[in-house]
Structure formats: C-alpha cells, structure tokens
Amino acid sequence: MKSIKTILGALAVASLFTFSFNASAQENGNRDENGNVVRGSYESNKFWDNWFIGVGAGANATVGSKMNFNIGGLAVDANVGKWLTPTFGLRAGYRGIKNGADYKTNVRGAVKEWNQHFFHVDALWNMFESIDGYKETRFYNLIPYAQFGALRLTGDTKDWEFGAGAGLLNTFRLGERVDFFVDLNVVEARGAIYKYPGKKYAHLLSATAGLVFNLGKTNFDRHSSITPVVVPLPFTLDQYNALQDRVNALEAENAALKNEIAALKAKTPDVVYKDVAVSTPATLYFDSNSAKLSVREKAHLDYYIENVLANTENKVTVYGHADKKTGNATINEKIAGKRAEVVKDYLVSKGVAESRIEVVNEGDKNNLFDTPYQLNRCVVIK
C-alpha cells in the first residue's frame, strides 16, 4: 500500500514540475518573422485523421470528510479519442480496477474495498495550442478536460452511479506516432454508492501514466492565404499562361485602335464626297432548296441598300439562280424565281421603289460557279 501511495504522489509532483518548467520553454516554429503567434484558420480534418489510443496504469484513491486519505488500489486506464481541431477533442474510455476507503469511524455495513469500473466520455481542451498557437512538434501539452460517465461498483456492493469530474492530461512527445502521458483526475459520485451513512458525495481520485498512439494523419494544415490559380481542364498551366499573354496583347491592340478611331473622328476631312453613284453588284446566298434570306444575308442587303441604292436613282436587276447539280430544271427554275421575288420584296420593304426593280429568273441555266457549285444558289443584284 505504501508503494502505491508513493507512485501516486510521484506522478502528481512530476506533472506539476514538468508544467512549471516546460510551459515557458515551448518551440517557436509557429511564429512569424516578427515573433507573433500564428494561429488558424485550419482545414477540416477527414474522419480517419487525428485519432489516438491511450493505454496506461496508476492508482485510485478515495477522499471524504469522514475518511482518511486512502490509496484504494490499481488503476488501469484505456481510452480512444479524436482531435477535431488543434485545440478541441473528444475521448471515451474505461478506468478501474480497484478502490477503497479508510473511514475515521467504524460504521457497520460501510464498504471499505470494492472493484471500480468507470466508463467515461471526455471533452478535451489543449491549453498550449490555444494560447501559444498550434505546433505539431511541440514537446509538452497541458490538456484540461471535463468528464462524464457511468460508475459501476462490484464486490461487496453492486450499484450503478452517475459520475462527473475533471482532470489534467499532460502529454510529452516521443515521436510522430507516440506520446507519453500523465493523467490526474477527480470524479464526484454519491457517497451512498459504498453505503456510508451521512456522506452525500465521494471524491474519487486517480493518477495514471502510459503511452498515447496517434493514428491516421497526425497534424493540421492551415488554410493558405494565397488563392491558387484554378486552370480549367483541358488546359495546362503553360497553355493558360500563353492564352493570358494573348489576351493582354489583344487588349493593348484594342486600346490602340480605339485611340486611332478617336483621332480619325476628330480630324476634318479634306474632301467631302456626296451623291456618289456606285454600280457594284451584290450577291446573296441561300441554303439548298430554300428561298429564305438568312440573318447574315439580310445584313449584307441592308448595307447594299444604304450605301449603294440610296446614292443612285438607277434601276436594278435582280437575277435568281439555282445550282443545276441539285434537283431538276423545273424545280430549279421555281426555286430561283422565288429567291428573286424574296429579294425584291425585301428591297421594297426597305424603301426602294418597285418601279426601279426588274426581276430575271435564270433557273439553273447560267450557273456562275463550277466549284464549289453550291455558290450557284444565289441572287445577284446589278
């Protein structure tokens, strides 16, 4: 019994001693060039990252106002947990096996020794990661935690009881995957669980030490302050840069053209020409077996009306054509006539006097092009 008391006291003293001398001796790899602490934000870890398993042993004790301090027996500690962020984690585990009480007065029926099983869930807060910033290779961490769980006593008493408490978990980095820990803990439970009259609560103490094994990814990544260039597939980075250079060159060329246009608009012309008669013919193309003017050909015809027909009172002749390699002569003559009439109607709708327009149906007799023969599906205005 004396040896167990010695172990418990040594673990407590070692933890406080280490905290005093290591709290101010942390590594500074988590500071910027000005010595300021660098904190998050951190990327969310995946489900299997930052898990740990702890296994250790130590001693249990019981404290009360009507009890002498008593080392109740061996404590076995096993738990599994996960760090959700560098500063906050969750842990679930088991702590037992033996405990007892040394009462100051002899009370009949009071349990003095028992088997103790505590199944608990803990909320962990890493104090140093919060205060001094996250650092994966930090040697020492002090981690306060709150604890809740179900307490089961067996032996002379067999009862379930709710227990709640707090503790200090001290971890010492041995490597990327392994840490040494010292865990000091106190749990409050009803005193009636070990049948001692008049005692409302019992203070169950434990001190354990052991190893923590880190699983999965063991670190946290900070969000980058620089947004990476996102290159849409299928472009490579070199292709993207080449396109960007081309865009820049075109923008510069566009700016130069705008300046040139502005200068030309501001310049007074030396000679102004008016009433210029132009006799340039116009050719409009149609799809196979179609007499419908496309949007593009209407635009061409509008330009011809504004810049040619508007400058002269001369008559114009509209020649309708069809290609002789498609259909027969009868069909081609019909479609060629329709094309000529469509163009005539469009000219009239735009203000050209109908008396100025003559229509000639060429059918497929006078094809203008040998190749490509599709160009013969047209109307020519002369």
Tab-separated table of C-alpha atoms in Angstrom:
chain	number	residue	atom	x	y	z
A	1	MET	CA	0.000	0.000	0.000
A	2	LYS	CA	2.839	2.374	0.829
A	3	SER	CA	4.401	1.807	-2.595
A	4	ILE	CA	1.122	2.704	-4.341
A	5	LYS	CA	0.949	5.964	-2.343
A	6	THR	CA	4.480	6.725	-3.422
A	7	ILE	CA	3.598	6.138	-7.101
A	8	LEU	CA	0.531	8.408	-6.887
A	9	GLY	CA	2.471	11.231	-5.243
A	10	ALA	CA	5.351	10.922	-7.691
A	11	LEU	CA	3.029	11.174	-10.712
A	12	ALA	CA	1.336	14.300	-9.329
A	13	VAL	CA	4.624	16.012	-8.457
A	14	ALA	CA	6.149	15.090	-11.839
A	15	SER	CA	3.201	16.561	-13.692
A	16	LEU	CA	3.285	19.883	-11.798
A	17	PHE	CA	7.078	20.068	-12.029
A	18	THR	CA	7.012	19.476	-15.783
A	19	PHE	CA	4.270	22.051	-16.288
A	20	SER	CA	6.262	24.699	-14.406
A	21	PHE	CA	9.459	24.194	-16.367
A	22	ASN	CA	8.073	23.435	-19.807
A	23	ALA	CA	5.242	25.947	-20.126
A	24	SER	CA	7.752	28.704	-20.889
A	25	ALA	CA	10.106	26.533	-22.963
A	26	GLN	CA	7.986	25.730	-25.999
A	27	GLU	CA	9.348	25.653	-29.562
A	28	ASN	CA	8.685	28.775	-31.635
A	29	GLY	CA	8.231	27.318	-35.119
A	30	ASN	CA	4.666	28.640	-35.053
A	31	ARG	CA	5.670	32.335	-35.061
A	32	ASP	CA	6.088	34.781	-37.943
A	33	GLU	CA	9.129	36.903	-38.773
A	34	ASN	CA	8.014	39.469	-36.146
A	35	GLY	CA	7.730	36.882	-33.389
A	36	ASN	CA	3.917	36.966	-33.317
A	37	VAL	CA	1.999	33.733	-32.727
A	38	VAL	CA	0.496	32.301	-35.934
A	39	ARG	CA	-2.988	30.858	-35.441
A	40	GLY	CA	-5.585	29.215	-37.790
A	41	SER	CA	-7.775	29.008	-39.564
A	42	TYR	CA	-7.252	25.290	-40.166
A	43	GLU	CA	-8.596	22.949	-42.790
A	44	SER	CA	-11.170	20.423	-41.555
A	45	ASN	CA	-9.639	17.023	-40.932
A	46	LYS	CA	-11.061	13.873	-42.500
A	47	PHE	CA	-12.916	11.273	-40.447
A	48	TRP	CA	-9.915	8.942	-40.034
A	49	ASP	CA	-7.402	11.739	-39.235
A	50	ASN	CA	-6.061	12.707	-35.788
A	51	TRP	CA	-7.312	9.664	-33.836
A	52	PHE	CA	-5.410	8.387	-30.792
A	53	ILE	CA	-5.428	5.431	-28.407
A	54	GLY	CA	-4.178	5.757	-24.816
A	55	VAL	CA	-3.121	2.886	-22.542
A	56	GLY	CA	-1.739	3.294	-19.035
A	57	ALA	CA	-1.846	2.353	-15.357
A	58	GLY	CA	-1.599	4.031	-11.957
A	59	ALA	CA	-3.512	4.279	-8.709
A	60	ASN	CA	-7.039	5.082	-7.485
A	61	ALA	CA	-7.839	6.862	-4.219
A	62	THR	CA	-10.913	7.974	-2.229
A	63	VAL	CA	-11.244	11.248	-0.291
A	64	GLY	CA	-14.042	12.379	2.055
A	65	SER	CA	-14.636	14.452	5.174
A	66	LYS	CA	-15.161	11.301	7.236
A	67	MET	CA	-12.329	9.352	5.676
A	68	ASN	CA	-8.606	9.168	5.993
A	69	PHE	CA	-6.685	9.599	2.731
A	70	ASN	CA	-6.552	6.125	1.274
A	71	ILE	CA	-4.917	4.683	-1.843
A	72	GLY	CA	-7.615	2.312	-2.880
A	73	GLY	CA	-5.807	0.212	-5.451
A	74	LEU	CA	-4.591	-0.277	-9.003
A	75	ALA	CA	-5.989	1.924	-11.801
A	76	VAL	CA	-5.982	0.670	-15.377
A	77	ASP	CA	-6.606	3.352	-17.997
A	78	ALA	CA	-7.646	2.737	-21.642
A	79	ASN	CA	-9.236	5.229	-23.999
A	80	VAL	CA	-9.736	6.227	-27.634
A	81	GLY	CA	-10.307	9.743	-28.982
A	82	LYS	CA	-10.047	12.196	-31.842
A	83	TRP	CA	-8.821	15.787	-32.134
A	84	LEU	CA	-11.442	17.726	-34.131
A	85	THR	CA	-9.311	20.890	-34.157
A	86	PRO	CA	-5.815	21.595	-32.764
A	87	THR	CA	-7.447	22.800	-29.531
A	88	PHE	CA	-10.590	20.666	-29.078
A	89	GLY	CA	-11.026	16.901	-28.935
A	90	LEU	CA	-13.276	14.138	-27.639
A	91	ARG	CA	-12.289	10.959	-25.800
A	92	ALA	CA	-14.106	7.874	-24.496
A	93	GLY	CA	-12.619	5.235	-22.239
A	94	TYR	CA	-12.504	2.980	-19.199
A	95	ARG	CA	-10.714	3.413	-15.859
A	96	GLY	CA	-10.641	0.860	-12.998
A	97	ILE	CA	-9.964	-1.641	-11.315
A	98	LYS	CA	-9.603	-1.336	-7.519
A	99	ASN	CA	-10.539	1.327	-4.924
A	100	GLY	CA	-11.369	1.579	-1.231
A	101	ALA	CA	-11.989	3.827	1.753
A	102	ASP	CA	-10.413	4.199	5.214
A	103	TYR	CA	-13.191	5.543	7.478
A	104	LYS	CA	-12.356	7.589	10.553
A	105	THR	CA	-15.115	5.791	12.487
A	106	ASN	CA	-16.215	2.209	12.206
A	107	VAL	CA	-19.677	2.075	10.615
A	108	ARG	CA	-21.441	-1.211	10.206
A	109	GLY	CA	-22.285	-2.055	6.617
A	110	ALA	CA	-19.987	0.522	5.012
A	111	VAL	CA	-17.959	-0.858	2.111
A	112	LYS	CA	-14.209	-0.496	2.586
A	113	GLU	CA	-12.903	-2.105	-0.600
A	114	TRP	CA	-14.532	-2.530	-3.979
A	115	ASN	CA	-13.947	-3.168	-7.627
A	116	GLN	CA	-14.474	0.088	-9.501
A	117	HIS	CA	-15.317	0.436	-13.207
A	118	PHE	CA	-15.790	3.892	-14.695
A	119	PHE	CA	-16.920	4.271	-18.330
A	120	HIS	CA	-16.499	7.899	-19.323
A	121	VAL	CA	-16.645	10.475	-22.124
A	122	ASP	CA	-14.307	13.493	-22.006
A	123	ALA	CA	-14.193	16.916	-23.686
A	124	LEU	CA	-10.530	17.909	-24.135
A	125	TRP	CA	-9.088	21.433	-24.426
A	126	ASN	CA	-5.422	21.824	-25.366
A	127	MET	CA	-4.389	24.886	-23.382
A	128	PHE	CA	-0.996	25.453	-25.022
A	129	GLU	CA	-2.311	25.104	-28.572
A	130	SER	CA	-4.927	27.768	-27.731
A	131	ILE	CA	-2.576	30.202	-26.000
A	132	ASP	CA	0.665	29.746	-27.896
A	133	GLY	CA	-0.646	28.628	-31.311
A	134	TYR	CA	-0.660	25.228	-32.972
A	135	LYS	CA	2.650	23.418	-33.443
A	136	GLU	CA	2.783	19.767	-34.423
A	137	THR	CA	6.239	19.135	-32.892
A	138	ARG	CA	5.568	20.797	-29.512
A	139	PHE	CA	7.182	18.622	-26.815
A	140	TYR	CA	4.732	19.236	-23.968
A	141	ASN	CA	0.992	19.923	-23.887
A	142	LEU	CA	-1.270	20.608	-20.893
A	143	ILE	CA	-4.847	19.491	-21.616
A	144	PRO	CA	-7.627	20.197	-19.068
A	145	TYR	CA	-10.816	18.213	-19.619
A	146	ALA	CA	-14.344	17.713	-18.330
A	147	GLN	CA	-15.545	14.156	-17.736
A	148	PHE	CA	-18.925	12.411	-17.517
A	149	GLY	CA	-19.797	8.757	-17.248
A	150	ALA	CA	-21.283	5.725	-15.538
A	151	LEU	CA	-19.647	4.271	-12.403
A	152	ARG	CA	-20.081	0.588	-11.595
A	153	LEU	CA	-19.027	-0.930	-8.266
A	154	THR	CA	-18.756	-4.690	-7.825
A	155	GLY	CA	-17.754	-6.831	-4.877
A	156	ASP	CA	-19.437	-6.009	-1.571
A	157	THR	CA	-21.658	-3.514	-3.397
A	158	LYS	CA	-23.135	-3.771	-6.881
A	159	ASP	CA	-24.586	-0.487	-7.985
A	160	TRP	CA	-24.513	1.875	-10.962
A	161	GLU	CA	-23.996	5.571	-10.341
A	162	PHE	CA	-23.511	8.688	-12.458
A	163	GLY	CA	-20.110	10.333	-12.106
A	164	ALA	CA	-18.797	13.705	-13.253
A	165	GLY	CA	-15.426	15.284	-12.840
A	166	ALA	CA	-12.405	16.986	-14.341
A	167	GLY	CA	-8.780	16.282	-14.964
A	168	LEU	CA	-5.416	17.379	-16.303
A	169	LEU	CA	-3.871	15.376	-19.119
A	170	ASN	CA	-0.142	16.008	-19.607
A	171	THR	CA	1.389	14.715	-22.855
A	172	PHE	CA	5.058	14.512	-23.832
A	173	ARG	CA	6.001	13.995	-27.494
A	174	LEU	CA	8.242	10.965	-28.067
A	175	GLY	CA	7.754	10.887	-31.852
A	176	GLU	CA	5.227	11.456	-34.601
A	177	ARG	CA	3.154	8.431	-33.546
A	178	VAL	CA	3.852	8.037	-29.814
A	179	ASP	CA	3.418	10.309	-26.753
A	180	PHE	CA	3.950	9.701	-23.037
A	181	PHE	CA	1.113	10.890	-20.777
A	182	VAL	CA	0.421	11.627	-17.114
A	183	ASP	CA	-3.293	11.938	-16.286
A	184	LEU	CA	-4.596	13.382	-12.962
A	185	ASN	CA	-8.335	13.086	-12.369
A	186	VAL	CA	-11.093	13.557	-9.789
A	187	VAL	CA	-14.686	12.248	-10.129
A	188	GLU	CA	-17.631	13.151	-7.924
A	189	ALA	CA	-20.189	10.424	-7.074
A	190	ARG	CA	-22.810	9.876	-4.391
A	191	GLY	CA	-21.431	8.550	-1.120
A	192	ALA	CA	-24.350	6.160	-0.798
A	193	ILE	CA	-22.804	4.038	-3.507
A	194	TYR	CA	-20.456	2.500	-0.930
A	195	LYS	CA	-23.115	2.555	1.852
A	196	TYR	CA	-21.608	5.101	4.215
A	197	PRO	CA	-24.438	6.894	6.091
A	198	GLY	CA	-24.477	10.690	6.142
A	199	LYS	CA	-21.912	11.089	3.388
A	200	LYS	CA	-23.570	12.709	0.330
A	201	TYR	CA	-20.618	12.648	-2.063
A	202	ALA	CA	-17.367	10.807	-2.537
A	203	HIS	CA	-14.282	12.222	-4.263
A	204	LEU	CA	-12.655	9.518	-6.356
A	205	LEU	CA	-9.092	10.383	-7.372
A	206	SER	CA	-6.824	8.703	-9.874
A	207	ALA	CA	-3.376	9.227	-11.321
A	208	THR	CA	-2.211	7.207	-14.325
A	209	ALA	CA	0.676	7.242	-16.762
A	210	GLY	CA	1.223	5.478	-20.049
A	211	LEU	CA	1.517	5.871	-23.805
A	212	VAL	CA	-0.642	7.519	-26.462
A	213	PHE	CA	-0.537	6.111	-30.006
A	214	ASN	CA	-1.507	8.568	-32.778
A	215	LEU	CA	-3.391	7.149	-35.781
A	216	GLY	CA	-4.078	8.435	-39.287
A	217	LYS	CA	-2.882	11.893	-40.231
A	218	THR	CA	-1.304	13.403	-37.129
A	219	ASN	CA	-1.217	17.117	-37.977
A	220	PHE	CA	-3.477	20.008	-39.033
A	221	ASP	CA	-2.984	22.165	-42.149
A	222	ARG	CA	-3.578	25.903	-42.117
A	223	HIS	CA	-5.644	27.496	-44.877
A	224	SER	CA	-3.362	29.169	-47.389
A	225	SER	CA	-3.605	32.977	-47.554
A	226	ILE	CA	-2.939	32.811	-51.307
A	227	THR	CA	-5.741	31.606	-53.554
A	228	PRO	CA	-4.222	29.227	-56.129
A	229	VAL	CA	-4.806	29.781	-59.811
A	230	VAL	CA	-7.529	27.426	-60.984
A	231	VAL	CA	-6.833	26.301	-64.547
A	232	PRO	CA	-9.895	24.754	-66.199
A	233	LEU	CA	-9.305	21.468	-67.981
A	234	PRO	CA	-8.136	20.572	-70.548
A	235	PHE	CA	-5.650	23.489	-70.415
A	236	THR	CA	-2.226	23.075	-68.876
A	237	LEU	CA	-0.638	25.876	-66.873
A	238	ASP	CA	1.650	26.776	-69.805
A	239	GLN	CA	-1.323	26.927	-72.159
A	240	TYR	CA	-3.226	29.079	-69.696
A	241	ASN	CA	-0.296	31.499	-69.394
A	242	ALA	CA	0.039	31.663	-73.198
A	243	LEU	CA	-3.669	32.475	-73.515
A	244	GLN	CA	-3.347	35.136	-70.844
A	245	ASP	CA	-0.440	36.717	-72.723
A	246	ARG	CA	-2.532	36.680	-75.900
A	247	VAL	CA	-5.460	38.339	-74.103
A	248	ASN	CA	-3.141	41.054	-72.786
A	249	ALA	CA	-1.755	41.685	-76.279
A	250	LEU	CA	-5.259	41.906	-77.773
A	251	GLU	CA	-6.356	44.312	-75.072
A	252	ALA	CA	-3.375	46.545	-75.840
A	253	GLU	CA	-4.141	46.361	-79.566
A	254	ASN	CA	-7.791	47.191	-78.903
A	255	ALA	CA	-6.806	50.233	-76.842
A	256	ALA	CA	-4.540	51.445	-79.663
A	257	LEU	CA	-7.341	51.032	-82.227
A	258	LYS	CA	-9.733	52.987	-80.039
A	259	ASN	CA	-7.223	55.834	-79.850
A	260	GLU	CA	-6.754	55.753	-83.624
A	261	ILE	CA	-10.528	55.813	-84.241
A	262	ALA	CA	-10.931	58.755	-81.869
A	263	ALA	CA	-8.184	60.633	-83.706
A	264	LEU	CA	-9.785	59.935	-87.096
A	265	LYS	CA	-13.170	61.122	-85.853
A	266	ALA	CA	-11.657	64.333	-84.634
A	267	LYS	CA	-9.878	65.007	-87.952
A	268	THR	CA	-11.625	67.245	-90.508
A	269	PRO	CA	-11.650	65.598	-93.958
A	270	ASP	CA	-10.005	67.487	-96.805
A	271	VAL	CA	-12.646	66.445	-99.377
A	272	VAL	CA	-16.261	65.509	-98.811
A	273	TYR	CA	-17.879	63.364	-101.500
A	274	LYS	CA	-21.628	63.493	-101.998
A	275	ASP	CA	-24.098	61.738	-104.296
A	276	VAL	CA	-21.640	59.058	-105.337
A	277	ALA	CA	-23.285	56.537	-107.644
A	278	VAL	CA	-21.937	53.011	-107.174
A	279	SER	CA	-22.785	50.179	-109.560
A	280	THR	CA	-21.105	47.368	-107.663
A	281	PRO	CA	-23.209	44.173	-107.885
A	282	ALA	CA	-24.364	42.334	-104.767
A	283	THR	CA	-24.574	38.537	-104.347
A	284	LEU	CA	-26.806	36.874	-101.734
A	285	TYR	CA	-26.563	33.142	-100.949
A	286	PHE	CA	-29.291	30.650	-99.970
A	287	ASP	CA	-29.448	27.177	-98.445
A	288	SER	CA	-30.336	24.176	-100.598
A	289	ASN	CA	-33.990	24.199	-101.745
A	290	SER	CA	-34.587	27.396	-99.719
A	291	ALA	CA	-35.754	30.884	-100.662
A	292	LYS	CA	-35.393	32.294	-97.164
A	293	LEU	CA	-32.951	35.133	-96.520
A	294	SER	CA	-30.673	34.374	-93.587
A	295	VAL	CA	-29.941	36.992	-90.927
A	296	ARG	CA	-26.435	37.359	-92.337
A	297	GLU	CA	-27.676	37.956	-95.912
A	298	LYS	CA	-30.265	40.464	-94.682
A	299	ALA	CA	-27.412	42.377	-93.078
A	300	HIS	CA	-25.499	42.331	-96.376
A	301	LEU	CA	-28.618	43.538	-98.208
A	302	ASP	CA	-29.206	46.346	-95.683
A	303	TYR	CA	-25.649	47.543	-96.220
A	304	TYR	CA	-26.145	47.445	-100.020
A	305	ILE	CA	-29.375	49.464	-99.762
A	306	GLU	CA	-27.851	52.139	-97.522
A	307	ASN	CA	-24.527	52.515	-99.328
A	308	VAL	CA	-25.360	51.745	-102.976
A	309	LEU	CA	-29.027	52.060	-103.846
A	310	ALA	CA	-29.534	55.122	-101.656
A	311	ASN	CA	-26.887	57.010	-103.661
A	312	THR	CA	-28.434	56.491	-107.116
A	313	GLU	CA	-31.784	56.538	-108.890
A	314	ASN	CA	-30.706	53.930	-111.436
A	315	LYS	CA	-32.790	50.825	-111.972
A	316	VAL	CA	-31.517	47.468	-110.702
A	317	THR	CA	-31.998	43.941	-111.983
A	318	VAL	CA	-32.463	41.023	-109.571
A	319	TYR	CA	-31.249	37.694	-111.048
A	320	GLY	CA	-32.455	34.499	-109.382
A	321	HIS	CA	-30.220	31.376	-109.649
A	322	ALA	CA	-30.247	27.682	-108.641
A	323	ASP	CA	-27.449	25.092	-108.938
A	324	LYS	CA	-28.003	22.539	-111.711
A	325	LYS	CA	-26.371	19.727	-109.734
A	326	THR	CA	-29.288	19.647	-107.293
A	327	GLY	CA	-32.837	18.810	-108.432
A	328	ASN	CA	-34.149	19.087	-111.990
A	329	ALA	CA	-34.577	22.090	-114.279
A	330	THR	CA	-38.271	22.599	-113.419
A	331	ILE	CA	-37.692	22.609	-109.666
A	332	ASN	CA	-34.614	24.804	-110.028
A	333	GLU	CA	-36.453	27.381	-112.121
A	334	LYS	CA	-39.201	27.544	-109.494
A	335	ILE	CA	-36.813	27.997	-106.546
A	336	ALA	CA	-34.685	30.541	-108.455
A	337	GLY	CA	-37.793	32.628	-109.165
A	338	LYS	CA	-38.839	32.521	-105.510
A	339	ARG	CA	-35.398	33.681	-104.420
A	340	ALA	CA	-35.528	36.664	-106.782
A	341	GLU	CA	-39.005	37.620	-105.594
A	342	VAL	CA	-37.993	37.401	-101.930
A	343	VAL	CA	-35.113	39.810	-102.541
A	344	LYS	CA	-37.333	42.172	-104.493
A	345	ASP	CA	-39.934	42.212	-101.696
A	346	TYR	CA	-37.211	42.921	-99.131
A	347	LEU	CA	-35.891	45.874	-101.209
A	348	VAL	CA	-39.384	47.318	-101.483
A	349	SER	CA	-39.933	46.879	-97.699
A	350	LYS	CA	-36.772	48.953	-97.135
A	351	GLY	CA	-37.988	51.860	-99.259
A	352	VAL	CA	-36.641	51.037	-102.728
A	353	ALA	CA	-39.240	51.978	-105.332
A	354	GLU	CA	-40.728	48.903	-107.022
A	355	SER	CA	-40.532	50.705	-110.386
A	356	ARG	CA	-36.746	50.629	-110.132
A	357	ILE	CA	-36.596	46.827	-109.766
A	358	GLU	CA	-36.606	44.247	-112.579
A	359	VAL	CA	-36.662	40.509	-111.790
A	360	VAL	CA	-34.986	37.884	-114.040
A	361	ASN	CA	-35.344	34.140	-113.341
A	362	GLU	CA	-32.147	32.408	-114.508
A	363	GLY	CA	-33.114	28.994	-113.111
A	364	ASP	CA	-30.010	26.755	-113.436
A	365	LYS	CA	-29.149	27.801	-116.999
A	366	ASN	CA	-26.415	30.311	-116.281
A	367	ASN	CA	-24.523	28.892	-113.271
A	368	LEU	CA	-21.892	31.340	-112.106
A	369	PHE	CA	-19.523	28.878	-110.420
A	370	ASP	CA	-18.154	25.472	-111.405
A	371	THR	CA	-16.742	24.852	-107.957
A	372	PRO	CA	-17.940	24.980	-105.352
A	373	TYR	CA	-21.209	24.509	-107.191
A	374	GLN	CA	-23.242	25.390	-104.037
A	375	LEU	CA	-22.444	29.087	-104.663
A	376	ASN	CA	-24.893	28.997	-107.575
A	377	ARG	CA	-27.779	29.021	-105.063
A	378	CYS	CA	-27.863	32.807	-105.098
A	379	VAL	CA	-29.430	36.082	-106.154
A	380	VAL	CA	-27.289	38.705	-107.921
A	381	ILE	CA	-28.292	42.382	-107.928
A	382	LYS	CA	-26.867	44.512	-110.742
